[in-house]
Amino acid sequence: MDFTRIIDRLVAPVNCCPWQGHAYGISAQAHPAPRRGTRRSPYLYSVEERRRRDSTPWTTVQAILAPLQFAVFLISVCLVLRYLATGEGLAIATASILAKTAILFTIMVTGAIWENAVFGQYLFAPAFFWEDVFSVLVIGLHVTYVAVLVTGAAPAHTQMLIALAAYGTYLVNATQFLLKLRAARLEAAPRAAIPG
């Protein structure tokens, strides 16, 4: 009985390592062929992935939600900082954080659907592996804020600091996605010039 093949079958559905060898290292030498979904190209998208990206309506959904989330984020940051500076406007600052969190969850769910439509998996597609990893941290901090708010585990001032920490990670994550968008645009032009 080949235990490495059994382990491969058990781990394959959850293995999200973007490199060809398995993250757990057992069968990387026994099965050196690339796993499904690994990158075999220097490009962010293969030709087929680019076609799927351009044809799925989820790309449009993401293009609408991303700037909407950023706008709500900017408003919310101002309201949170106002509360921290003056002690006024707790209710509106709290409402803005909850609105930002709701949009975040919406964009994460629809983003996972988009990722599946383009790459064939809901999360941790190799092209967006690190962006997805950091997204988990962003979600975690937003959930922490909501949990602290609902349970009253910390005073309002601390809640606002948690929200700012969540916003800091969101900014890093948004930058990651913007850099990927720029990379995709830069690679599109030379590939369009290649015949056939």
PDB file of C-alpha atoms in Angstrom:
ATOM      1  CA  MET A   1       0.000   0.000   0.000  1.00  0.00           C
ATOM      2  CA  ASP A   2       1.480   3.364  -1.066  1.00  0.00           C
ATOM      3  CA  PHE A   3       0.935   5.689   1.908  1.00  0.00           C
ATOM      4  CA  THR A   4       2.341   8.724   0.111  1.00  0.00           C
ATOM      5  CA  ARG A   5      -0.408   8.479  -2.507  1.00  0.00           C
ATOM      6  CA  ILE A   6      -3.027   8.181   0.238  1.00  0.00           C
ATOM      7  CA  ILE A   7      -1.607  11.247   1.984  1.00  0.00           C
ATOM      8  CA  ASP A   8      -1.559  13.072  -1.378  1.00  0.00           C
ATOM      9  CA  ARG A   9      -5.269  12.376  -1.838  1.00  0.00           C
ATOM     10  CA  LEU A  10      -6.135  13.516   1.669  1.00  0.00           C
ATOM     11  CA  VAL A  11      -4.059  16.705   1.554  1.00  0.00           C
ATOM     12  CA  ALA A  12      -4.663  17.750  -2.076  1.00  0.00           C
ATOM     13  CA  PRO A  13      -8.033  19.481  -1.434  1.00  0.00           C
ATOM     14  CA  VAL A  14      -6.540  21.759   1.225  1.00  0.00           C
ATOM     15  CA  ASN A  15      -2.950  22.135   0.028  1.00  0.00           C
ATOM     16  CA  CYS A  16      -2.627  25.777  -0.992  1.00  0.00           C
ATOM     17  CA  CYS A  17       1.137  26.005  -1.383  1.00  0.00           C
ATOM     18  CA  PRO A  18       1.900  27.879  -4.634  1.00  0.00           C
ATOM     19  CA  TRP A  19       5.120  25.971  -5.356  1.00  0.00           C
ATOM     20  CA  GLN A  20       5.401  22.728  -7.282  1.00  0.00           C
ATOM     21  CA  GLY A  21       6.589  20.590  -4.363  1.00  0.00           C
ATOM     22  CA  HIS A  22       4.081  19.860  -1.645  1.00  0.00           C
ATOM     23  CA  ALA A  23       4.124  22.082   1.395  1.00  0.00           C
ATOM     24  CA  TYR A  24       4.434  19.041   3.666  1.00  0.00           C
ATOM     25  CA  GLY A  25       7.332  17.674   1.600  1.00  0.00           C
ATOM     26  CA  ILE A  26       6.466  13.962   1.602  1.00  0.00           C
ATOM     27  CA  SER A  27       5.841  13.302  -2.044  1.00  0.00           C
ATOM     28  CA  ALA A  28       7.504  16.234  -3.805  1.00  0.00           C
ATOM     29  CA  GLN A  29      10.283  13.979  -5.133  1.00  0.00           C
ATOM     30  CA  ALA A  30       8.022  11.020  -5.888  1.00  0.00           C
ATOM     31  CA  HIS A  31       5.668  13.170  -7.977  1.00  0.00           C
ATOM     32  CA  PRO A  32       7.649  16.057  -9.465  1.00  0.00           C
ATOM     33  CA  ALA A  33       4.975  17.001 -12.029  1.00  0.00           C
ATOM     34  CA  PRO A  34       3.236  20.330 -11.351  1.00  0.00           C
ATOM     35  CA  ARG A  35       0.050  20.103  -9.300  1.00  0.00           C
ATOM     36  CA  ARG A  36      -3.231  21.384 -10.649  1.00  0.00           C
ATOM     37  CA  GLY A  37      -3.296  25.158 -10.375  1.00  0.00           C
ATOM     38  CA  THR A  38       0.451  25.713  -9.998  1.00  0.00           C
ATOM     39  CA  ARG A  39       2.032  28.404 -12.143  1.00  0.00           C
ATOM     40  CA  ARG A  40       3.837  27.110 -15.202  1.00  0.00           C
ATOM     41  CA  SER A  41       4.154  30.519 -16.760  1.00  0.00           C
ATOM     42  CA  PRO A  42       5.881  33.770 -15.832  1.00  0.00           C
ATOM     43  CA  TYR A  43       2.598  35.562 -16.579  1.00  0.00           C
ATOM     44  CA  LEU A  44       0.003  36.378 -13.951  1.00  0.00           C
ATOM     45  CA  TYR A  45      -2.745  34.892 -16.127  1.00  0.00           C
ATOM     46  CA  SER A  46      -2.542  32.173 -18.739  1.00  0.00           C
ATOM     47  CA  VAL A  47      -4.332  32.933 -22.011  1.00  0.00           C
ATOM     48  CA  GLU A  48      -7.332  30.876 -20.886  1.00  0.00           C
ATOM     49  CA  GLU A  49      -7.398  32.469 -17.422  1.00  0.00           C
ATOM     50  CA  ARG A  50      -7.320  35.921 -18.993  1.00  0.00           C
ATOM     51  CA  ARG A  51     -10.218  34.953 -21.249  1.00  0.00           C
ATOM     52  CA  ARG A  52     -12.218  33.717 -18.250  1.00  0.00           C
ATOM     53  CA  ARG A  53     -11.327  36.850 -16.276  1.00  0.00           C
ATOM     54  CA  ASP A  54     -12.545  39.096 -19.076  1.00  0.00           C
ATOM     55  CA  SER A  55     -15.777  37.144 -19.613  1.00  0.00           C
ATOM     56  CA  THR A  56     -16.987  36.588 -16.047  1.00  0.00           C
ATOM     57  CA  PRO A  57     -19.421  39.143 -14.610  1.00  0.00           C
ATOM     58  CA  TRP A  58     -17.624  38.777 -11.260  1.00  0.00           C
ATOM     59  CA  THR A  59     -14.789  40.902 -12.636  1.00  0.00           C
ATOM     60  CA  THR A  60     -17.232  43.797 -13.002  1.00  0.00           C
ATOM     61  CA  VAL A  61     -18.584  43.162  -9.499  1.00  0.00           C
ATOM     62  CA  GLN A  62     -15.058  43.386  -8.078  1.00  0.00           C
ATOM     63  CA  ALA A  63     -14.360  46.543 -10.096  1.00  0.00           C
ATOM     64  CA  ILE A  64     -17.419  48.189  -8.502  1.00  0.00           C
ATOM     65  CA  LEU A  65     -16.935  46.940  -4.941  1.00  0.00           C
ATOM     66  CA  ALA A  66     -13.219  47.731  -4.618  1.00  0.00           C
ATOM     67  CA  PRO A  67     -13.496  51.546  -5.022  1.00  0.00           C
ATOM     68  CA  LEU A  68     -16.730  51.554  -3.004  1.00  0.00           C
ATOM     69  CA  GLN A  69     -14.937  49.829  -0.132  1.00  0.00           C
ATOM     70  CA  PHE A  70     -12.059  52.303  -0.373  1.00  0.00           C
ATOM     71  CA  ALA A  71     -14.438  55.275  -0.254  1.00  0.00           C
ATOM     72  CA  VAL A  72     -16.186  53.889   2.834  1.00  0.00           C
ATOM     73  CA  PHE A  73     -12.766  53.221   4.355  1.00  0.00           C
ATOM     74  CA  LEU A  74     -11.677  56.856   3.875  1.00  0.00           C
ATOM     75  CA  ILE A  75     -14.865  58.200   5.449  1.00  0.00           C
ATOM     76  CA  SER A  76     -14.619  55.744   8.320  1.00  0.00           C
ATOM     77  CA  VAL A  77     -10.974  56.566   9.045  1.00  0.00           C
ATOM     78  CA  CYS A  78     -11.901  60.247   9.364  1.00  0.00           C
ATOM     79  CA  LEU A  79     -14.784  59.431  11.720  1.00  0.00           C
ATOM     80  CA  VAL A  80     -12.663  57.094  13.857  1.00  0.00           C
ATOM     81  CA  LEU A  81      -9.849  59.639  14.129  1.00  0.00           C
ATOM     82  CA  ARG A  82     -12.371  62.344  14.990  1.00  0.00           C
ATOM     83  CA  TYR A  83     -13.716  60.215  17.832  1.00  0.00           C
ATOM     84  CA  LEU A  84     -10.221  59.425  19.111  1.00  0.00           C
ATOM     85  CA  ALA A  85      -9.263  63.111  19.007  1.00  0.00           C
ATOM     86  CA  THR A  86     -12.450  64.638  20.437  1.00  0.00           C
ATOM     87  CA  GLY A  87     -14.438  61.840  22.054  1.00  0.00           C
ATOM     88  CA  GLU A  88     -17.405  62.801  19.882  1.00  0.00           C
ATOM     89  CA  GLY A  89     -19.252  60.816  17.222  1.00  0.00           C
ATOM     90  CA  LEU A  90     -18.906  57.304  18.626  1.00  0.00           C
ATOM     91  CA  ALA A  91     -22.179  56.102  17.092  1.00  0.00           C
ATOM     92  CA  ILE A  92     -21.386  57.325  13.581  1.00  0.00           C
ATOM     93  CA  ALA A  93     -17.808  56.016  13.772  1.00  0.00           C
ATOM     94  CA  THR A  94     -19.093  52.621  14.889  1.00  0.00           C
ATOM     95  CA  ALA A  95     -21.687  52.571  12.095  1.00  0.00           C
ATOM     96  CA  SER A  96     -18.996  53.400   9.534  1.00  0.00           C
ATOM     97  CA  ILE A  97     -16.772  50.546  10.743  1.00  0.00           C
ATOM     98  CA  LEU A  98     -19.685  48.118  10.525  1.00  0.00           C
ATOM     99  CA  ALA A  99     -20.453  49.367   7.000  1.00  0.00           C
ATOM    100  CA  LYS A 100     -16.803  48.903   6.021  1.00  0.00           C
ATOM    101  CA  THR A 101     -16.841  45.382   7.514  1.00  0.00           C
ATOM    102  CA  ALA A 102     -20.018  44.472   5.616  1.00  0.00           C
ATOM    103  CA  ILE A 103     -18.515  45.631   2.324  1.00  0.00           C
ATOM    104  CA  LEU A 104     -15.300  43.767   3.147  1.00  0.00           C
ATOM    105  CA  PHE A 105     -17.184  40.498   3.619  1.00  0.00           C
ATOM    106  CA  THR A 106     -19.136  41.105   0.412  1.00  0.00           C
ATOM    107  CA  ILE A 107     -15.969  41.719  -1.592  1.00  0.00           C
ATOM    108  CA  MET A 108     -14.244  38.706  -0.027  1.00  0.00           C
ATOM    109  CA  VAL A 109     -17.121  36.345  -0.875  1.00  0.00           C
ATOM    110  CA  THR A 110     -17.544  37.682  -4.402  1.00  0.00           C
ATOM    111  CA  GLY A 111     -13.747  37.705  -4.795  1.00  0.00           C
ATOM    112  CA  ALA A 112     -13.618  34.021  -3.923  1.00  0.00           C
ATOM    113  CA  ILE A 113     -16.306  33.348  -6.532  1.00  0.00           C
ATOM    114  CA  TRP A 114     -14.278  35.383  -9.044  1.00  0.00           C
ATOM    115  CA  GLU A 115     -11.114  33.446  -8.192  1.00  0.00           C
ATOM    116  CA  ASN A 116     -12.929  30.161  -8.761  1.00  0.00           C
ATOM    117  CA  ALA A 117     -14.328  31.381 -12.077  1.00  0.00           C
ATOM    118  CA  VAL A 118     -10.870  32.422 -13.290  1.00  0.00           C
ATOM    119  CA  PHE A 119      -8.470  29.964 -11.635  1.00  0.00           C
ATOM    120  CA  GLY A 120     -10.696  27.028 -10.665  1.00  0.00           C
ATOM    121  CA  GLN A 121     -10.348  27.400  -6.880  1.00  0.00           C
ATOM    122  CA  TYR A 122     -12.021  29.662  -4.374  1.00  0.00           C
ATOM    123  CA  LEU A 123      -8.954  30.741  -2.401  1.00  0.00           C
ATOM    124  CA  PHE A 124      -5.173  30.646  -2.541  1.00  0.00           C
ATOM    125  CA  ALA A 125      -4.840  30.366  -6.319  1.00  0.00           C
ATOM    126  CA  PRO A 126      -1.083  30.617  -6.938  1.00  0.00           C
ATOM    127  CA  ALA A 127      -1.419  33.943  -8.772  1.00  0.00           C
ATOM    128  CA  PHE A 128      -3.063  35.529  -5.705  1.00  0.00           C
ATOM    129  CA  PHE A 129      -1.703  33.326  -2.929  1.00  0.00           C
ATOM    130  CA  TRP A 130      -0.098  36.028  -0.749  1.00  0.00           C
ATOM    131  CA  GLU A 131      -2.938  38.474  -1.325  1.00  0.00           C
ATOM    132  CA  ASP A 132      -5.367  35.821  -0.058  1.00  0.00           C
ATOM    133  CA  VAL A 133      -3.142  34.999   2.916  1.00  0.00           C
ATOM    134  CA  PHE A 134      -3.105  38.661   3.941  1.00  0.00           C
ATOM    135  CA  SER A 135      -6.851  38.922   3.302  1.00  0.00           C
ATOM    136  CA  VAL A 136      -7.367  36.321   6.024  1.00  0.00           C
ATOM    137  CA  LEU A 137      -5.554  38.632   8.466  1.00  0.00           C
ATOM    138  CA  VAL A 138      -7.671  41.587   7.337  1.00  0.00           C
ATOM    139  CA  ILE A 139     -10.876  39.620   7.901  1.00  0.00           C
ATOM    140  CA  GLY A 140      -9.600  38.365  11.245  1.00  0.00           C
ATOM    141  CA  LEU A 141      -9.023  41.880  12.568  1.00  0.00           C
ATOM    142  CA  HIS A 142     -12.405  43.114  11.342  1.00  0.00           C
ATOM    143  CA  VAL A 143     -14.087  40.122  13.012  1.00  0.00           C
ATOM    144  CA  THR A 144     -12.131  40.865  16.193  1.00  0.00           C
ATOM    145  CA  TYR A 145     -13.505  44.414  16.170  1.00  0.00           C
ATOM    146  CA  VAL A 146     -17.085  43.163  15.738  1.00  0.00           C
ATOM    147  CA  ALA A 147     -16.632  40.557  18.486  1.00  0.00           C
ATOM    148  CA  VAL A 148     -15.240  43.147  20.912  1.00  0.00           C
ATOM    149  CA  LEU A 149     -18.053  45.563  20.019  1.00  0.00           C
ATOM    150  CA  VAL A 150     -20.798  42.971  20.502  1.00  0.00           C
ATOM    151  CA  THR A 151     -19.407  41.528  23.731  1.00  0.00           C
ATOM    152  CA  GLY A 152     -18.273  44.836  25.189  1.00  0.00           C
ATOM    153  CA  ALA A 153     -14.951  43.173  26.003  1.00  0.00           C
ATOM    154  CA  ALA A 154     -13.082  46.465  25.659  1.00  0.00           C
ATOM    155  CA  PRO A 155     -13.935  50.179  25.983  1.00  0.00           C
ATOM    156  CA  ALA A 156     -14.813  52.261  22.952  1.00  0.00           C
ATOM    157  CA  HIS A 157     -11.318  53.753  22.709  1.00  0.00           C
ATOM    158  CA  THR A 158      -9.779  50.276  22.436  1.00  0.00           C
ATOM    159  CA  GLN A 159     -12.421  49.250  19.908  1.00  0.00           C
ATOM    160  CA  MET A 160     -11.419  52.183  17.715  1.00  0.00           C
ATOM    161  CA  LEU A 161      -7.747  51.195  17.956  1.00  0.00           C
ATOM    162  CA  ILE A 162      -8.640  47.667  16.842  1.00  0.00           C
ATOM    163  CA  ALA A 163     -10.526  49.181  13.917  1.00  0.00           C
ATOM    164  CA  LEU A 164      -7.462  51.239  12.969  1.00  0.00           C
ATOM    165  CA  ALA A 165      -5.295  48.105  13.104  1.00  0.00           C
ATOM    166  CA  ALA A 166      -7.792  46.378  10.803  1.00  0.00           C
ATOM    167  CA  TYR A 167      -7.674  49.373   8.474  1.00  0.00           C
ATOM    168  CA  GLY A 168      -3.880  49.275   8.402  1.00  0.00           C
ATOM    169  CA  THR A 169      -3.902  45.672   7.233  1.00  0.00           C
ATOM    170  CA  TYR A 170      -6.617  46.529   4.710  1.00  0.00           C
ATOM    171  CA  LEU A 171      -4.387  49.244   3.236  1.00  0.00           C
ATOM    172  CA  VAL A 172      -1.517  46.771   2.826  1.00  0.00           C
ATOM    173  CA  ASN A 173      -3.856  44.234   1.217  1.00  0.00           C
ATOM    174  CA  ALA A 174      -5.373  46.836  -1.109  1.00  0.00           C
ATOM    175  CA  THR A 175      -1.851  47.806  -2.170  1.00  0.00           C
ATOM    176  CA  GLN A 176      -1.069  44.152  -2.928  1.00  0.00           C
ATOM    177  CA  PHE A 177      -4.093  43.927  -5.218  1.00  0.00           C
ATOM    178  CA  LEU A 178      -3.312  47.246  -6.905  1.00  0.00           C
ATOM    179  CA  LEU A 179       0.212  46.030  -7.672  1.00  0.00           C
ATOM    180  CA  LYS A 180      -1.226  42.831  -9.158  1.00  0.00           C
ATOM    181  CA  LEU A 181      -3.642  44.871 -11.263  1.00  0.00           C
ATOM    182  CA  ARG A 182      -0.740  46.982 -12.519  1.00  0.00           C
ATOM    183  CA  ALA A 183       1.304  43.851 -13.287  1.00  0.00           C
ATOM    184  CA  ALA A 184      -1.610  42.381 -15.252  1.00  0.00           C
ATOM    185  CA  ARG A 185      -1.939  45.565 -17.313  1.00  0.00           C
ATOM    186  CA  LEU A 186       1.790  45.705 -17.994  1.00  0.00           C
ATOM    187  CA  GLU A 187       1.922  42.094 -19.160  1.00  0.00           C
ATOM    188  CA  ALA A 188      -1.195  42.434 -21.334  1.00  0.00           C
ATOM    189  CA  ALA A 189       0.403  44.785 -23.870  1.00  0.00           C
ATOM    190  CA  PRO A 190       3.441  42.658 -24.826  1.00  0.00           C
ATOM    191  CA  ARG A 191       1.326  39.487 -24.984  1.00  0.00           C
ATOM    192  CA  ALA A 192      -1.242  41.166 -27.221  1.00  0.00           C
ATOM    193  CA  ALA A 193       1.572  41.930 -29.658  1.00  0.00           C
ATOM    194  CA  ILE A 194       2.567  38.244 -29.906  1.00  0.00           C
ATOM    195  CA  PRO A 195       0.995  36.747 -33.063  1.00  0.00           C
ATOM    196  CA  GLY A 196      -1.354  33.863 -32.932  1.00  0.00           C
TER     197      GLY A 196
END
